[in-house]
XYZ file of C-alpha atoms in Angstrom:
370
model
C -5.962 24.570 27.310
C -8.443 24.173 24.556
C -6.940 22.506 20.994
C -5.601 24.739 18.647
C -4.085 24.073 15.220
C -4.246 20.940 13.572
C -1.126 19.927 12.019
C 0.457 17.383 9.182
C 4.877 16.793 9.904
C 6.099 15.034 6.487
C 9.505 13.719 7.383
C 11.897 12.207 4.721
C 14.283 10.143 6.238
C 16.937 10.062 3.215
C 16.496 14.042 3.052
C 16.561 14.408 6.751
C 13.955 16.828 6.021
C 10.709 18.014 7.655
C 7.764 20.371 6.183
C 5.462 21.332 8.920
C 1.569 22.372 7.840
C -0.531 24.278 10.125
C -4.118 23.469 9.127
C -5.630 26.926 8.749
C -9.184 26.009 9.497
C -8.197 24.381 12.898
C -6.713 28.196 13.935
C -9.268 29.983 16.383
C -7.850 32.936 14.960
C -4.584 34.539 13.608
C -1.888 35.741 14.327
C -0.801 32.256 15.664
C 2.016 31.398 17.628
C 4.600 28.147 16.037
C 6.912 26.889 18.744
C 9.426 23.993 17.378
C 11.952 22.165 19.405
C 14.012 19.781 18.891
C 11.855 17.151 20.332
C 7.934 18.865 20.415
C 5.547 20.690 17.984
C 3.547 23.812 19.699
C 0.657 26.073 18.530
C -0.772 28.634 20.102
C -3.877 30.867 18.735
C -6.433 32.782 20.278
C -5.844 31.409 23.734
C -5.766 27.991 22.339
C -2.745 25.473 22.592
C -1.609 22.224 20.966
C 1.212 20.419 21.764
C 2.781 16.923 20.516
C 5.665 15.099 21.149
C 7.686 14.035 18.324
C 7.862 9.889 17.211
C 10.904 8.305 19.064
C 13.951 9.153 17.267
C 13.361 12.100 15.935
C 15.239 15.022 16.544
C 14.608 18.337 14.997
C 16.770 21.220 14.195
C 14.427 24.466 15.074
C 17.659 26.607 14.251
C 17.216 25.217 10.379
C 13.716 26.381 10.003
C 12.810 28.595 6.635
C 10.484 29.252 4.115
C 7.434 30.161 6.377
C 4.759 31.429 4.970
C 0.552 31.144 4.531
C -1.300 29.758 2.020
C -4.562 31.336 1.675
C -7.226 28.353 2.382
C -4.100 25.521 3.849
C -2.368 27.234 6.229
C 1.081 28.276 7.556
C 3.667 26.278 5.916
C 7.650 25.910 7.559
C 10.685 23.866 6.248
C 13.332 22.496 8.995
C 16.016 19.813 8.414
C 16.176 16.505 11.111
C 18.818 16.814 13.478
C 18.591 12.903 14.018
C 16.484 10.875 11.430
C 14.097 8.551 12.541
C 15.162 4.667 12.435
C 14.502 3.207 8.711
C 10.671 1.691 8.324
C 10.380 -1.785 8.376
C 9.409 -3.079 5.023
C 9.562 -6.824 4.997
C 7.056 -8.273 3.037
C 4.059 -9.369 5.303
C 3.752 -12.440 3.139
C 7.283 -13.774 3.694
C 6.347 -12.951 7.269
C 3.502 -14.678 7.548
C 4.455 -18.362 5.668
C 7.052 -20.337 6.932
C 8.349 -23.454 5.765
C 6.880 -26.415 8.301
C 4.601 -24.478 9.994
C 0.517 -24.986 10.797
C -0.932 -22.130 9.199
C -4.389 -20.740 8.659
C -5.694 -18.851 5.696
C -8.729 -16.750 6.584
C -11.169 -14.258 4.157
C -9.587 -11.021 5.586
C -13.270 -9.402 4.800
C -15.207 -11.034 6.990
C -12.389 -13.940 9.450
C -14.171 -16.874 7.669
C -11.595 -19.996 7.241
C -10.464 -20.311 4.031
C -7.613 -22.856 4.601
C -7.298 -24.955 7.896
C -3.882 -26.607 9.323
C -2.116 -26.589 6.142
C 1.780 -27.000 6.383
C 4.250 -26.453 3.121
C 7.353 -28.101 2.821
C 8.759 -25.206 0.273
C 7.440 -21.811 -0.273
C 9.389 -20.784 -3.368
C 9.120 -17.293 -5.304
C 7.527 -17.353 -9.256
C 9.439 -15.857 -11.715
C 8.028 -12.539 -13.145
C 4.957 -13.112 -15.724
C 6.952 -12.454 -18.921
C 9.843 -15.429 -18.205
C 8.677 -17.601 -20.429
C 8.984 -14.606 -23.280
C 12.312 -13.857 -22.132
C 13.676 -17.316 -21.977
C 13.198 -17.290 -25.557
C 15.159 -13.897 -26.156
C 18.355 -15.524 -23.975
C 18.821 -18.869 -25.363
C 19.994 -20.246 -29.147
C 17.900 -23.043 -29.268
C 14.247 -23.910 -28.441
C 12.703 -23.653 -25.205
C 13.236 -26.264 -23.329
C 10.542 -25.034 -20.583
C 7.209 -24.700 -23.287
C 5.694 -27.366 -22.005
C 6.692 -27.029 -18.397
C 3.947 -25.062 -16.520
C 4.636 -23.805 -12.561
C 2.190 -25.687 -10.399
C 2.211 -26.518 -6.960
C 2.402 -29.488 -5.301
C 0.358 -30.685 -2.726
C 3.044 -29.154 0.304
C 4.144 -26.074 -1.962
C 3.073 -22.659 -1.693
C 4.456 -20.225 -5.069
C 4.448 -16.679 -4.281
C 3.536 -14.220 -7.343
C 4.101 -10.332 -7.129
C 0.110 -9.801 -6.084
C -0.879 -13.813 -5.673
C 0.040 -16.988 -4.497
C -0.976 -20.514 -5.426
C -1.596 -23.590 -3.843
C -2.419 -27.149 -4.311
C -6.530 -27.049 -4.301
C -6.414 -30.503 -2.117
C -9.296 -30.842 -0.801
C -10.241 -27.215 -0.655
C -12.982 -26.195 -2.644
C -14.259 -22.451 -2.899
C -14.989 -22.309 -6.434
C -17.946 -20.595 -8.292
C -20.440 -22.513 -10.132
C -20.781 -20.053 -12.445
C -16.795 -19.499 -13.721
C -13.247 -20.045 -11.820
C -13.749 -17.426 -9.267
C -12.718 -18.531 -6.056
C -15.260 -17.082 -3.306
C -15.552 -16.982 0.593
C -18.373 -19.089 1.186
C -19.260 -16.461 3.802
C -19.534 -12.655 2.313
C -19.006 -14.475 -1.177
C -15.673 -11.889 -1.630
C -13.624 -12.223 -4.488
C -10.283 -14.227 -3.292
C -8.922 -15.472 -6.704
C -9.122 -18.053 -9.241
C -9.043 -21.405 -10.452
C -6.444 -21.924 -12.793
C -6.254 -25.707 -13.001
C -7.936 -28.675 -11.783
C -5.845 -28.532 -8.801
C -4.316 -25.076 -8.461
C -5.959 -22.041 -7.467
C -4.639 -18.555 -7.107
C -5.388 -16.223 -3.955
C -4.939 -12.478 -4.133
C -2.483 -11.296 -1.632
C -5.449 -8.243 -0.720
C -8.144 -10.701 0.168
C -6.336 -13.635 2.401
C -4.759 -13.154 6.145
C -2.904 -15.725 6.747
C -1.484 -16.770 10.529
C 0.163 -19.403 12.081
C -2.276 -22.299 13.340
C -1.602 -21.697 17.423
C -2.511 -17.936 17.050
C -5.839 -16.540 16.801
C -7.481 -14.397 13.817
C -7.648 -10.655 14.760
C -9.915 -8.671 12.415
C -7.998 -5.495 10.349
C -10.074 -2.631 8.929
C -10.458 -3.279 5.240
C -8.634 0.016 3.551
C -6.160 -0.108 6.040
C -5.090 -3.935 4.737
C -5.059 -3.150 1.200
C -2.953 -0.005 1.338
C -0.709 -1.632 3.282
C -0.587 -4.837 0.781
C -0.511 -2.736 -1.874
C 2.271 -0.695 -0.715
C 4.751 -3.322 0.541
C 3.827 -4.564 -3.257
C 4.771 -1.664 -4.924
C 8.249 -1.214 -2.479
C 9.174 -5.314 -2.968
C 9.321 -4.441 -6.713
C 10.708 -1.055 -7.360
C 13.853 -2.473 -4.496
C 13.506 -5.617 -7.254
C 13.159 -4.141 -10.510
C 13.881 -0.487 -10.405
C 10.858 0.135 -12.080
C 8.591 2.632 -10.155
C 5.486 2.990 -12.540
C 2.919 0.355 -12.138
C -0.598 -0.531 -13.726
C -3.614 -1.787 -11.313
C -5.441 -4.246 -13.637
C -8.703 -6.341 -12.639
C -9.264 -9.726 -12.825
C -11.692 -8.745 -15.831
C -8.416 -7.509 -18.016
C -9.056 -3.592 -17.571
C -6.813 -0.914 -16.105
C -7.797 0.880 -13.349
C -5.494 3.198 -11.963
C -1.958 4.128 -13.104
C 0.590 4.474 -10.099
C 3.535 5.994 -10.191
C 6.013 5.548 -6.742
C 7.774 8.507 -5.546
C 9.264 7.534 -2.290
C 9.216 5.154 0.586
C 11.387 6.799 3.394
C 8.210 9.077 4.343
C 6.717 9.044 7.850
C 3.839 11.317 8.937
C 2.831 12.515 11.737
C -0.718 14.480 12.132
C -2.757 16.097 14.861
C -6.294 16.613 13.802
C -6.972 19.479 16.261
C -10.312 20.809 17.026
C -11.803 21.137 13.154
C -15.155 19.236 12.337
C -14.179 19.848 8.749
C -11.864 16.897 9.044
C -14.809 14.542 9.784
C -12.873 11.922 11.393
C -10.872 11.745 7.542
C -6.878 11.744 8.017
C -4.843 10.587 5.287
C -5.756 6.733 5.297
C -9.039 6.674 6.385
C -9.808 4.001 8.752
C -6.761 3.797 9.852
C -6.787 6.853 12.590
C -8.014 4.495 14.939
C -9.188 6.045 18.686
C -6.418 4.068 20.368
C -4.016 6.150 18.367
C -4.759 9.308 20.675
C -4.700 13.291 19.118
C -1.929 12.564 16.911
C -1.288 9.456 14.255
C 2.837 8.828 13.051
C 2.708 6.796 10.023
C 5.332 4.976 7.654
C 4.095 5.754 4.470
C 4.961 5.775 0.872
C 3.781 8.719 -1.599
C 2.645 8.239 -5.029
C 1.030 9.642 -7.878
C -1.861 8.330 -9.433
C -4.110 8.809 -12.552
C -7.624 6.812 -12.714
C -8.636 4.936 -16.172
C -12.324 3.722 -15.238
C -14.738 4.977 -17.693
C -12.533 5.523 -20.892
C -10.354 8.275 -18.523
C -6.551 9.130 -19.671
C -6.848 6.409 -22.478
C -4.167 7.064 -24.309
C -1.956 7.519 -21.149
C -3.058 4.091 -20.210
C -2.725 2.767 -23.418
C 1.245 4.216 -23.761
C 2.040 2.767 -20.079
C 0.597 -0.484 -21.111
C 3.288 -1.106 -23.932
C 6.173 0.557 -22.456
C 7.970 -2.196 -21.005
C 9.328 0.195 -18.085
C 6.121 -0.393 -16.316
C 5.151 -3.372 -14.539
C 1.381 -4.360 -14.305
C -0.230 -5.426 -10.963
C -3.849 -7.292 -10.854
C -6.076 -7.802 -8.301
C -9.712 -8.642 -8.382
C -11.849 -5.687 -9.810
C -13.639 -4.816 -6.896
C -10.403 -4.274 -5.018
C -9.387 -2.183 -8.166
C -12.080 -0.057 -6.984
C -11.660 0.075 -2.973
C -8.132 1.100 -4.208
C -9.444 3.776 -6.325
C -11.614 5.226 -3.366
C -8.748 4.845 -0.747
C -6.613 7.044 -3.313
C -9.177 10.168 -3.606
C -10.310 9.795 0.521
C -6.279 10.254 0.726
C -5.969 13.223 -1.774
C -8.556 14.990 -0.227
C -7.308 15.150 2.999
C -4.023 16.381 2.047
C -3.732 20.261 1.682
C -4.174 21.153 -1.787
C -0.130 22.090 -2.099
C 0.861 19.019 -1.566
C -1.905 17.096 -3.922
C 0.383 17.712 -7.264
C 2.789 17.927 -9.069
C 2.740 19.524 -12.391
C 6.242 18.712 -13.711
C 5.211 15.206 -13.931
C 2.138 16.172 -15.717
C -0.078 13.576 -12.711
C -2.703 15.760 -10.825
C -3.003 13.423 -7.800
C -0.571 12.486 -5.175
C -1.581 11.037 -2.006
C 0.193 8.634 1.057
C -0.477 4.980 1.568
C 0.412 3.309 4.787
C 2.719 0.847 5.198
C-alpha cells in the first residue's frame, strides 16, 4: 500500500507516557483510520496505509488511549500511557568516553578530519573545577587564599576537562593565529579554541573528535555533533548542579541564546510519510540519515530557548546573566550561531502545539539529540 500519515511518538520514560501526532498534511484524506497496539503504530486514509514497529522495549497500552482529537493545520492528536518503558538512554559523556588515561589518541578538526593532535598519550585526565572556584574559595575560608597565585595548567601528559573545553600542554603543537590567540585548523581555518598561555591552549569540546590512535577517523554531519555535544553538556551539569537554565556565550563575550532544560528521559520516534512539505527536515536536521529507513527513534532532550543576537530579549538576558541560578556555557561564536540555526530548523518541524509553552513565558521549544 501507498504511505499514509506521517507521524511524531514523544515517549517520556519517567512518565511512562506517549502522545501520538498524526501529521495532517501527510493524510490523503479524512476520515482516517488510527490503529495502536501494544507493539505497532497504523494509519490508514484514503486507501493509504502506514505502519511502524515500535523501538525495542517499548510496550504500549492501546486500552489507556484518550484525549483524541484534531487540530486544525497539525493533525489528530492521542494520549496513551507505556505498558513497558523503554530502557534508560545512555548519557555518558562522550568526552570521558573518548580519553583514557595511557592511551594513543588522536585529536582531529571534526569540520573537515584534518589532524589536530597526533599519538598523544596523558598520564592523568583530571576534571577543572567550575569557573567561579577561585571566588568561592574566598567566601569558605577565614584567612587569605592560599590558591591566588596558583593557576590550573597542564602538564605536558595532562589533559583538564572544563564544562565546554579542555586544555592541553601546547608541546609542540602549534595552530595558533597570527593575528590573536585563536587556535585554527590549518585546513578549513575553523575556530577550535584558544591560546591561553605560552604553553596551554584550550579546545572547544564542539570542534575536536577525538579517537583512540589504532582506530580510524569517521566523518559526523556537523549539526548532528554539536547537538549532541551540546546536549550531553547541558545533562552532565543539570545531574551536577541542579541548575537547568544555561547561557550560550561566544568566544567574543556576547550571549547568544538562553536555554532552559526541560527533560532528558524523551525518545522520539517519527515517520515522515509521503508529504513533500517536510523537505527532507525532521526534528534534527541532518541527522535523518537514509540508512535510518521511513522512521527515525531518537534519545533526545527538550528545551526551551530564547535568542539574544541583535539586542533581542535584553533585559531577559541581562537578568539571567546575574542570577547566579544559571550557569553560562561558551563556545566559539560561530558555533553560537550553527546552534542558533539548529534550534529554529528544530522548532519548525515540530507541530505548532508542541513549539510553546506560555506558562514559562519562552515561545520556543524544540528536541536536541543525544
Amino acid at each position: 500500500a501507498g504511505m499514509a500519515g506521517g507521524f511524531l511518538l514523544e515517549i517520556r520514560r519517567q512518565l511512562q507516557s506517549a502522545l501520538l501526532v498524526v501529521r495532517e498534511a501527510d493524510l490523503p484524506s479524512l476520515p482516517a483510520d488510527v490503529s495502536v497496539s501494544a507493539d505497532r503504530l497504523e494509519v490508514r486514509s484514503g486507501g493509504s496505509r502506514e505502519e511502524a514497529a515500535l523501538p525495542a522495549g517499548v510496550a504500549l497500552a492501546p486500552s489507556s488511549c484518550r484525549g483524541l482529537h484534531r487540530l486544525p493545520g497539525e493533525g489528530l492528536h492521542l494520549r496513551m500511557r507505556l505498558r513497558r518503558p523503554p530502557p534508560s538512554a545512555d548519557l555518558v559523556y562522550t568526552l570521558w568516553e573518548s580519553l583514557k588515561p595511557q592511551e594513543n589518541c588522536i585529536f582531529y578538526c571534526q569540520s573537515c578530519g584534518d589532524i589536530i593532535v597526533k599519538n598523544r598519550k596523558f598520564l592523568r585526565i583530571l576534571p577543572l573545577p567550575s569557573e567561579n572556584w577561585s571566588a568561592l574559595v574566598e567566601e569558605w575560608c577565614c584567612h587569605p587564599n592560599p590558591f591566588a597565585r596558583s593557576t590550573l595548567h597542564p602538564q605536558h601528559d595532562d589533559c583538564f576537562l572544563g564544562d565546554t573545553f579542555f586544555l592541553l600542554n601546547s608541546g609542540n603543537e602549534s595552530h595558533k593565529s597570527k593575528e590573536n590567540t585563536r587556535v585554527t585548523c590549518k585546513r578549513c581555518k575553523t575556530t577550535l579554541g584558544e591560546t591561553l598561555s605560552s604553553d596551554t591552549i584550550k579546545y572547544y569540546v564542539t570542534e575536536v573528535i577525538i579517537r583512540p590512535s589504532e582506530e580510524s577517523f569517521s566523518p559526523t554531519p556537523r549539526s548532528q555533533f554539536v547537538q549532541s555535544m551540546v546536549a550531553q553538556c547541558l545533562v552532565e551539569l543539570s545531574s551536577a548542579k541542579s541548575t537547568f537554565r544555561f547561557t550560550i556565550e561566544g568566544d567574543n563575550g556576547k550571549i547568544y541564546t538562553l536555554i532552559w532544560l526541560l527533560n532528558s528521559d524523551t525518545l522520539l520516534m517519527e515517520s515522515l510519510g509521503s508529504s513533500s512539505s517536510h523537505s527532507g527536515l525532521t526534528p534534527f536536521g541532518d541527522i535523518f540519515l537514509p540508512s535510518s529507513g521511513p522512521v527515525g527513534t531518537w534519545n533526545a532532550v527538550k528545551v526551551l530557548y530564547q535568542p539574544c543576537i541583535k539586542s533581542r530579549n535584553k533585559d531577559l538576558a541581562d537578568a539571567w546573566e546575574n542570577d547566579i541560578g544559571v550557569h553560562p556555557l561558551k563556545f566559539p561564536s560561530e558555533t553560537c550561531l550553527e546552534l542558533l540555526l539548529i534550534l529554529g530548523l528544530s522548532t519548525t518541524s515540530l507541530p505548532p502545539s508542541l513549539r510553546c509553552m506560555n506558562s514559562f513565558q519562552v515561545r520556543n521549544g524544540c528536541y536536541f539529540s543525544i
